[in-house]
Coordinates of C-alpha atoms and ligand atoms in Angstrom, one line a residue:
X6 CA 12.7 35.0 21.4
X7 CA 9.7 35.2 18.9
X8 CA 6.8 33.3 18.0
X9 CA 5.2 33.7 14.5
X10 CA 1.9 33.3 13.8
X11 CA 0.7 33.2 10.2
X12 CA -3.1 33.4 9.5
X13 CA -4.8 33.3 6.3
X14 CA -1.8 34.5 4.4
X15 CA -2.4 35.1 0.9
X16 CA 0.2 36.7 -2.5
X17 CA -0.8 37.4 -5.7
X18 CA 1.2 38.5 -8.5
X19 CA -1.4 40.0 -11.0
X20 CA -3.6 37.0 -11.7
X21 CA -1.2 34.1 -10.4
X22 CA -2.0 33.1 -7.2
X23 CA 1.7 31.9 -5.4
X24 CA 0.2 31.6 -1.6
X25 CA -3.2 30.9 -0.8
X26 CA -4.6 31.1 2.6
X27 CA -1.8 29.8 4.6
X28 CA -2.1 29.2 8.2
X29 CA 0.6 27.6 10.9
X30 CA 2.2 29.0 13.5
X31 CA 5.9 28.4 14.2
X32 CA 7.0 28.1 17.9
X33 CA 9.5 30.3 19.9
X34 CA 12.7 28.8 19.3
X35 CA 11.8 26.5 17.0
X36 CA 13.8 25.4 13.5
X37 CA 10.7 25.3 11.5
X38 CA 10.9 24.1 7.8
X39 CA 8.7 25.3 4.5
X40 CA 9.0 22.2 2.1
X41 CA 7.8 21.8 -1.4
X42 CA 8.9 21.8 -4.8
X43 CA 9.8 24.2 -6.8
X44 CA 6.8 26.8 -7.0
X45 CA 5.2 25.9 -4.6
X46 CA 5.1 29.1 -2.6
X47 CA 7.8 28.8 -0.3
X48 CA 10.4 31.7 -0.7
X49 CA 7.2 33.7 -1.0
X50 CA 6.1 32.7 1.9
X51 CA 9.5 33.7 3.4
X52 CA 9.8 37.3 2.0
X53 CA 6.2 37.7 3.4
X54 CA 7.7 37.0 6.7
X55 CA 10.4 39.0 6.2
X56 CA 8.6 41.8 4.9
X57 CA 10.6 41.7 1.5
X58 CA 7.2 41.1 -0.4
X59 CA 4.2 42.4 1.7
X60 CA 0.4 40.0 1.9
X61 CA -2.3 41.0 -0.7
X62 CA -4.6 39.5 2.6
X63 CA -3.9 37.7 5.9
X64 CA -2.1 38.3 9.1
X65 CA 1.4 38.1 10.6
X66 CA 2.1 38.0 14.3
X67 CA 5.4 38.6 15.6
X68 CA 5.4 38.0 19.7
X69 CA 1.8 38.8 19.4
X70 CA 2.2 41.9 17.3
X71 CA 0.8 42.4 14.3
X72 CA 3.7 43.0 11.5
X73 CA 2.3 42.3 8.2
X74 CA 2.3 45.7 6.2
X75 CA 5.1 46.6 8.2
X76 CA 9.1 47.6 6.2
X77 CA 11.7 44.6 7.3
X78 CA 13.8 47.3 8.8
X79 CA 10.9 47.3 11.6
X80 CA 10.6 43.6 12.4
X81 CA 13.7 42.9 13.7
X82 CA 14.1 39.4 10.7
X83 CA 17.1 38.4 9.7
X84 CA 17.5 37.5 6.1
X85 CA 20.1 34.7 5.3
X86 CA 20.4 34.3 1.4
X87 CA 21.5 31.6 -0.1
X88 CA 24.1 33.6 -1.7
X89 CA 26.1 35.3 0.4
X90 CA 26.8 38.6 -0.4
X91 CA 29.7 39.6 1.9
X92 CA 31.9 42.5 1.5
X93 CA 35.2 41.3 -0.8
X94 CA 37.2 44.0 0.3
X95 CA 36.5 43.5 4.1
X96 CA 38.0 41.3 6.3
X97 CA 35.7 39.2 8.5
X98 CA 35.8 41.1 11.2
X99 CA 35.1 44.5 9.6
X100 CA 32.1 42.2 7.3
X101 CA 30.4 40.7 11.0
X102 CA 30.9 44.0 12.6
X103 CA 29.2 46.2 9.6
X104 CA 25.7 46.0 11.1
X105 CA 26.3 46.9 14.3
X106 CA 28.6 49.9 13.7
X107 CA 26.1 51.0 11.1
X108 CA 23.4 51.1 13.7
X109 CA 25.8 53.3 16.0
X110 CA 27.2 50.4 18.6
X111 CA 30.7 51.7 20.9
X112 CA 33.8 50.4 19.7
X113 CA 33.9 48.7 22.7
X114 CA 30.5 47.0 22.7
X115 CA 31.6 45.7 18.8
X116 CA 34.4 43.9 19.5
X117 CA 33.0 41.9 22.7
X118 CA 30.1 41.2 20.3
X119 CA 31.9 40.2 17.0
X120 CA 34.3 37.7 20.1
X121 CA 31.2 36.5 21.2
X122 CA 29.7 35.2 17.7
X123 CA 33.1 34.4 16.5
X124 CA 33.4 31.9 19.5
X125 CA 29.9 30.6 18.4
X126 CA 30.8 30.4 15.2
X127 CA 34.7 28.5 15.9
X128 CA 36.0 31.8 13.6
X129 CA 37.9 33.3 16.2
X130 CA 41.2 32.7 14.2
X131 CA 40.2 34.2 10.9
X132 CA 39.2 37.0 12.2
X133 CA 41.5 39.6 10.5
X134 CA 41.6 37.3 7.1
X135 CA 40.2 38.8 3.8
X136 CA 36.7 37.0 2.8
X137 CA 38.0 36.8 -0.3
X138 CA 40.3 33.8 0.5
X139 CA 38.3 31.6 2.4
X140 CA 36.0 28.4 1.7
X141 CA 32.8 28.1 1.0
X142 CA 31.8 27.1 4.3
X143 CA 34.3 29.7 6.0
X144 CA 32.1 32.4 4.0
X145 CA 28.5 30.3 5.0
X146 CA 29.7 30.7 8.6
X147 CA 31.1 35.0 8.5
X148 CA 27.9 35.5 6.6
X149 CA 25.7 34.1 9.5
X150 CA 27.9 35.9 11.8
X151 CA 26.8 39.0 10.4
X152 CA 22.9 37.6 10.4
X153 CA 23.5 36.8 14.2
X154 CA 24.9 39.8 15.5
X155 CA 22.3 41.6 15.6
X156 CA 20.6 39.3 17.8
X157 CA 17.3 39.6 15.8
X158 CA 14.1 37.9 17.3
X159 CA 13.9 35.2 13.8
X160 CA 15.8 34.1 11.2
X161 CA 14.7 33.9 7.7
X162 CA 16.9 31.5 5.5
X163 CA 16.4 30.6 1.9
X164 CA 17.7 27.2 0.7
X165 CA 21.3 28.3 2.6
X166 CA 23.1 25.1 1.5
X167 CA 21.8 24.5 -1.7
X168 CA 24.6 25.7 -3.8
X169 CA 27.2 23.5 -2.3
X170 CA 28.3 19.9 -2.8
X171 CA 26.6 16.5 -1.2
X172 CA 29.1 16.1 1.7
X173 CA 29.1 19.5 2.8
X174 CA 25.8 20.0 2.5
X175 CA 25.5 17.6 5.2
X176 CA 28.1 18.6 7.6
X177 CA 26.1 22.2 7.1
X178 CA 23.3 21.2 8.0
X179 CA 24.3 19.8 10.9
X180 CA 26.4 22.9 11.9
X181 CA 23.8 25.1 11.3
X182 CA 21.0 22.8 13.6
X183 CA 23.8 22.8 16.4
X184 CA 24.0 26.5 16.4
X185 CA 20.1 26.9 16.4
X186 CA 20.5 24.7 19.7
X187 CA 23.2 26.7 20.8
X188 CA 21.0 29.9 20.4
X189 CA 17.7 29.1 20.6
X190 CA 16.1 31.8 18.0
X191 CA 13.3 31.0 16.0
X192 CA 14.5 30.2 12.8
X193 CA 12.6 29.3 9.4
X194 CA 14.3 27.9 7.3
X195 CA 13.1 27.1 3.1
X196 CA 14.2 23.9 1.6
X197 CA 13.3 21.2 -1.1
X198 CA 15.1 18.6 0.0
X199 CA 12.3 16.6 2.2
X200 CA 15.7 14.8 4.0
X201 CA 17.2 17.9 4.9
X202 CA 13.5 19.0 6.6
X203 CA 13.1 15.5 8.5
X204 CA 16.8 15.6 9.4
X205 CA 17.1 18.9 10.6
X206 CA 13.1 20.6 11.5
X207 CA 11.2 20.7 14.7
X208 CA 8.1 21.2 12.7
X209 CA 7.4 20.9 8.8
X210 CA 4.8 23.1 6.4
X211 CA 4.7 20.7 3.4
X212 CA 3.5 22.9 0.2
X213 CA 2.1 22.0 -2.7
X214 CA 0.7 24.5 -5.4
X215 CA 0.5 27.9 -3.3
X216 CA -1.5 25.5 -0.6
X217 CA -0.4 24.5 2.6
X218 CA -0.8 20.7 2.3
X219 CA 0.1 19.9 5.9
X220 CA 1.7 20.9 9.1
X221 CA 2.9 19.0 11.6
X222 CA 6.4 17.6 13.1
X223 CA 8.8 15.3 11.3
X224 CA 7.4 12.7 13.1
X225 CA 3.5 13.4 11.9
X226 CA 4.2 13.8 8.2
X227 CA 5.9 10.7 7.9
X228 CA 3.2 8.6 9.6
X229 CA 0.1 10.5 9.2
X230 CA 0.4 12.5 5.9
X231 CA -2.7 14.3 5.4
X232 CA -3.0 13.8 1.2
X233 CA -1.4 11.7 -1.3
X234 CA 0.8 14.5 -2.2
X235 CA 2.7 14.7 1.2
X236 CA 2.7 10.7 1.6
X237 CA 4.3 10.7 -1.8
X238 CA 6.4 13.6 -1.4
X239 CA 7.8 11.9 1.9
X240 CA 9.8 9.3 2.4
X241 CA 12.3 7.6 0.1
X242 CA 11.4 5.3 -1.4
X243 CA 8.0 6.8 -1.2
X244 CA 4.7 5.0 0.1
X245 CA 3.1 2.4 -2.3
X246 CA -0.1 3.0 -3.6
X247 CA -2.6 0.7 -4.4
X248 CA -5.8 2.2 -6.6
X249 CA -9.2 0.4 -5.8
X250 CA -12.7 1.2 -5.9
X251 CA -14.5 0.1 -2.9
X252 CA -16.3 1.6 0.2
X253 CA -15.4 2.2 3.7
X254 CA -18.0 2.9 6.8
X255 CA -17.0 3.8 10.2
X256 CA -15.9 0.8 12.3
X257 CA -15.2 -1.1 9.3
X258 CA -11.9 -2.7 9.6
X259 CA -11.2 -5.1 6.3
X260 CA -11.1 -3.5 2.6
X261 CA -11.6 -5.0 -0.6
X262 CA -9.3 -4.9 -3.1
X263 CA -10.2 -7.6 -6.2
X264 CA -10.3 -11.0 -3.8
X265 CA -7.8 -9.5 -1.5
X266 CA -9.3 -8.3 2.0
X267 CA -6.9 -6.5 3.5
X268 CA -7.3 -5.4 7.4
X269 CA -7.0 -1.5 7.6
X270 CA -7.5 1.1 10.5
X271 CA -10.4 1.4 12.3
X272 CA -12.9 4.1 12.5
X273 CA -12.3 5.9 9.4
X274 CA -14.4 8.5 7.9
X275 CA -17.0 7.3 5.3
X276 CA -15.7 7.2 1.8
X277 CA -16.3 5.1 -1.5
X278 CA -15.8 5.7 -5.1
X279 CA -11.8 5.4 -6.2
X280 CA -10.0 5.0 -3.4
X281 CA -6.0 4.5 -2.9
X282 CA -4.3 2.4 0.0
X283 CA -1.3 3.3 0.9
X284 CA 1.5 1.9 2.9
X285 CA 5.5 2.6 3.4
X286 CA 8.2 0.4 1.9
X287 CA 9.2 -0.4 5.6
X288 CA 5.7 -1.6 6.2
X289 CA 5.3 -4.5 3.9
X290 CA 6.0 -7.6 5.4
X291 CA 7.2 -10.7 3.1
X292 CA 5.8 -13.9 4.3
X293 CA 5.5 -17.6 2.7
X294 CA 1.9 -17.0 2.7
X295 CA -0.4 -14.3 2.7
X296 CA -3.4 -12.6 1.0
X297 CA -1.2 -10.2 -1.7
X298 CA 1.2 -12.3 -3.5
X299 CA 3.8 -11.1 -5.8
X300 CA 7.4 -11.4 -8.1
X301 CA 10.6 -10.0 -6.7
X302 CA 11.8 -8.3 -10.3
X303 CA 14.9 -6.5 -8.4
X304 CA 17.0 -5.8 -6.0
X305 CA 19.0 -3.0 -4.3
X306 CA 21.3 -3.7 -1.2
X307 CA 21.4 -0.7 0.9
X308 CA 23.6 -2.2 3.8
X309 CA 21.8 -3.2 6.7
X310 CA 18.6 -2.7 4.5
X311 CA 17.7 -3.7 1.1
X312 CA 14.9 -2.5 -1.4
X313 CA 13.2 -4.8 -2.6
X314 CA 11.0 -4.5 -6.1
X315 CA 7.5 -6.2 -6.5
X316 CA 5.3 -7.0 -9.7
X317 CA 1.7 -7.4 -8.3
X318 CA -1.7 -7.5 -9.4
X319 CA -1.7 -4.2 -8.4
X320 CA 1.5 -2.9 -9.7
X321 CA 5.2 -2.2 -9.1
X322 CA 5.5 -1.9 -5.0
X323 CA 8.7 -1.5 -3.0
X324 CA 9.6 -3.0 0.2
X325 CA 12.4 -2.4 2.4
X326 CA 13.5 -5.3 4.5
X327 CA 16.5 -6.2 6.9
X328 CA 19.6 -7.0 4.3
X329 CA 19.9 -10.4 6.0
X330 CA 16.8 -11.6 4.8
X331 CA 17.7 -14.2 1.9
X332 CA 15.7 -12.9 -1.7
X333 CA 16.4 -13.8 -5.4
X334 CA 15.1 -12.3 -8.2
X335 CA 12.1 -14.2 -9.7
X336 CA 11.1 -15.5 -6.1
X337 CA 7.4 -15.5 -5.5
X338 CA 6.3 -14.1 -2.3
X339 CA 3.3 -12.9 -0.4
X340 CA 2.7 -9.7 1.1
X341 CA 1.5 -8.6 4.6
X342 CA 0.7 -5.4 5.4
X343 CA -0.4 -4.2 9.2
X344 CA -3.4 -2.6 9.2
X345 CA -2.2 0.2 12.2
X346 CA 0.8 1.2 9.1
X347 CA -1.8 1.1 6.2
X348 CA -3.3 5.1 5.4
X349 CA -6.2 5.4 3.0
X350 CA -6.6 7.9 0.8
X351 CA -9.4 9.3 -1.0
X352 CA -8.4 9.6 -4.5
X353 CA -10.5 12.5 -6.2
X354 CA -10.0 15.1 -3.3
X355 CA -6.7 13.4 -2.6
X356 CA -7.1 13.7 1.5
X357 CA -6.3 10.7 3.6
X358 CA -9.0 9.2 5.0
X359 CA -9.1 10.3 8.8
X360 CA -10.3 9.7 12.6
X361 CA -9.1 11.0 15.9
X362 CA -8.9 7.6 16.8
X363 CA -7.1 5.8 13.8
X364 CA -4.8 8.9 14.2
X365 CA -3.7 8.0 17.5
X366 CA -2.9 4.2 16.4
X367 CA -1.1 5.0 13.7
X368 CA 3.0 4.6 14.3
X369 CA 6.3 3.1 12.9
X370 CA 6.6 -0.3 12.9
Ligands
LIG413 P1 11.7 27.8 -5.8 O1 12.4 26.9 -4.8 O2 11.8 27.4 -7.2 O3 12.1 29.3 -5.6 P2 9.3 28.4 -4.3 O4 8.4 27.4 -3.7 O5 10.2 29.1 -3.3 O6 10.2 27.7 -5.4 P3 8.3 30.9 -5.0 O7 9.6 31.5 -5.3 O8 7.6 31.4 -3.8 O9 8.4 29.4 -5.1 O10 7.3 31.2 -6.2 C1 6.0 30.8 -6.3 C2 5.4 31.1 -7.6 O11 5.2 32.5 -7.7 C3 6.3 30.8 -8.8 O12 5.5 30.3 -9.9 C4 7.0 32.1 -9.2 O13 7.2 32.1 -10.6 C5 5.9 33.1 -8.8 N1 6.5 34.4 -8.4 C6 7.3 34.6 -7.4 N2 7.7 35.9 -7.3 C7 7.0 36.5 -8.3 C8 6.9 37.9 -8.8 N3 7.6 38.9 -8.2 N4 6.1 38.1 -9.9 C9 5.4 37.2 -10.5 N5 5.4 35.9 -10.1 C10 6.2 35.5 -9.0

């Protein structure tokens, strides 16, 4: 069982900076997601852990320990790739049991282990099969047999299922989250997929540019990102923004924007200059009449949801509404938004505009 605490955590290659100050600690037993695109500072991040690529500054803590300048062999990680680089001319048992005897294990203690992981697993038939004939996700599953036999305190795993097909992907991921429940080890776990990290994380590190944009559960991001970057990285379609210039003191609960006031959270921090309200597909209600109105230009039928797209004054917005709800192209309609689902944004240091108590408010729905 392992906690990991990361503190100030920094890399440089040369001048290029690819982690800056991180900070977040990741729970015992938690499946703990690093999201961001690509260069962001993720799989750094992850071979920092590791101790495949050692800090240029910062701490990290394993079970209270520090371990950052330590070599991986001392850390007791292990390192899932997301190619997996078994042994061709070993069979799966000989490929799961490799660490073990190579650290000196009894016969004996092997082969209760290897039945023990292979039950785990559901490989306990293909046991004495060469790797060399099996399916991708046969070969997924021996190679995290041999990441799992050691028992070590964490998992490190680097985009595992990013080199196979939709469909499997999926059924993956959902293997691989039932045997974290199963097992109960800390595992964290680099993806850019923002679905697969709401599907499958107890907690998410969105990164953006070597930064640490935000930290939080599934739950959190999605209805109190932290910057423009994670509300748009998030969510699919993402949140609508709406640019205006206007000011907002604390207690104030209506905004300007052009002859619209719209009714936002309460108790926000001071801001004015260019500001950006923002607000989820989900979130905009259409109404016969209302403050926003706008032009349905198209429509996409999603089953028991449809998206539906809006020209306004303020631009192209999306809104997702039950399927049932009867919509033609070229309708006019007005908009309502609820001001508990609105998030306001400051747009030149790109931070949402915050307060403990319009963070509690906030919610689905
Ligand atoms: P991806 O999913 O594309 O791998 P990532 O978020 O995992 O993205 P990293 O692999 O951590 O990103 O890389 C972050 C940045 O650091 C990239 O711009 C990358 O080119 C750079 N980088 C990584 N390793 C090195 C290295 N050894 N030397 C120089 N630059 C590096």
């Amino acid at each position: 069982m392992a906690e990991i605490v990361i503190k100030n955590l920094r890399k440089d290659f040369g001048s290029f900076t690819a982690v800056k100050e991180s900070s977040f600690t990741i729970g015992d037993g938690e499946f703990f997601m690093l999201l961001g695109p690509s260069g962001c500072g993720k799989t750094t991040t992850l071979r920092m852990i590791a101790g495949l690529e050692l800090p240029t500054s910062g701490e990290i803590f394993l079970d209270g320990e520090e371990i950052s300048q330590r070599p991986p062999s001392q850390r007791d990680i292990a390192f899932v790739f997301q190619m997996f680089a078994l042994y061709p001319h070993m069979n799966v048992r000989r490929n799961i049991s490799y660490p073990l005897i190579s650290q000196g294990m009894k016969r004996r203690d092997v082969r209760a282990k290897i039945a023990e992981v292979a039950k785990i697993l559901g490989i306990e038939h293909m046991l004495e099969q060469s790797v060399g004939g099996l399916s991708g996700g046969d070969r997924q599953r021996v190679a995290l047999g041999r990441a799992i036999v050691r028992e070590p305190k964490a998992f490190m795993m680097d985009e595992p299922l990013g080199a196979l097909d939709a469909e499997f992907r999926e059924h993956m991921s959902e293997e691989l989250r039932a045997l974290h429940d199963r097992m109960g080890a800390t595992t964290v776990y680099v993806t850019h997929d923002q679905l697969e990290a709401m599907q499958m994380g107890d907690k998410i590190v969105v990164m953006n540019n070597a930064v640490v944009e935000q930290f939080g559960t599934p739950q959190d991001i999605y209805d109190k990102p932290a910057s423009l970057f994670v509300a748009d990285f998030i969510g699919s379609p993402s949140m609508n923004f709406i640019d205006f210039n206007g000011t907002v003191e604390p207690g104030q609960s209506v905004v300007s924007i052009g002859s619209h006031r719209i009714e936002v959270p309460q108790q926000l921090q001071q801001a004015s200059g260019a500001l950006v309200l923002g607000v989820r597909p989900e979130h905009i209600k259409l109404s016969d009449n209302g403050e926003l109105r706008a032009r349905v230009v198209a429509l996409e039928y999603l089953g028991t949801t449809q998206i539906i797209v809006l020209h306004s004054d303020y631009g192209e917005l999306k809104a997702r509404v039950d399927a049932s709800l009867a919509v033609s192209v070229g309708d006019q309609v007005a908009l309502g938004f609820r001001a508990r689902t609105i998030t306001l944004f400051d747009r030149s240091s790109g931070s949402a505009l915050r307060s403990s108590l319009n963070d509690g408010m906030l919610a689905h729905g």
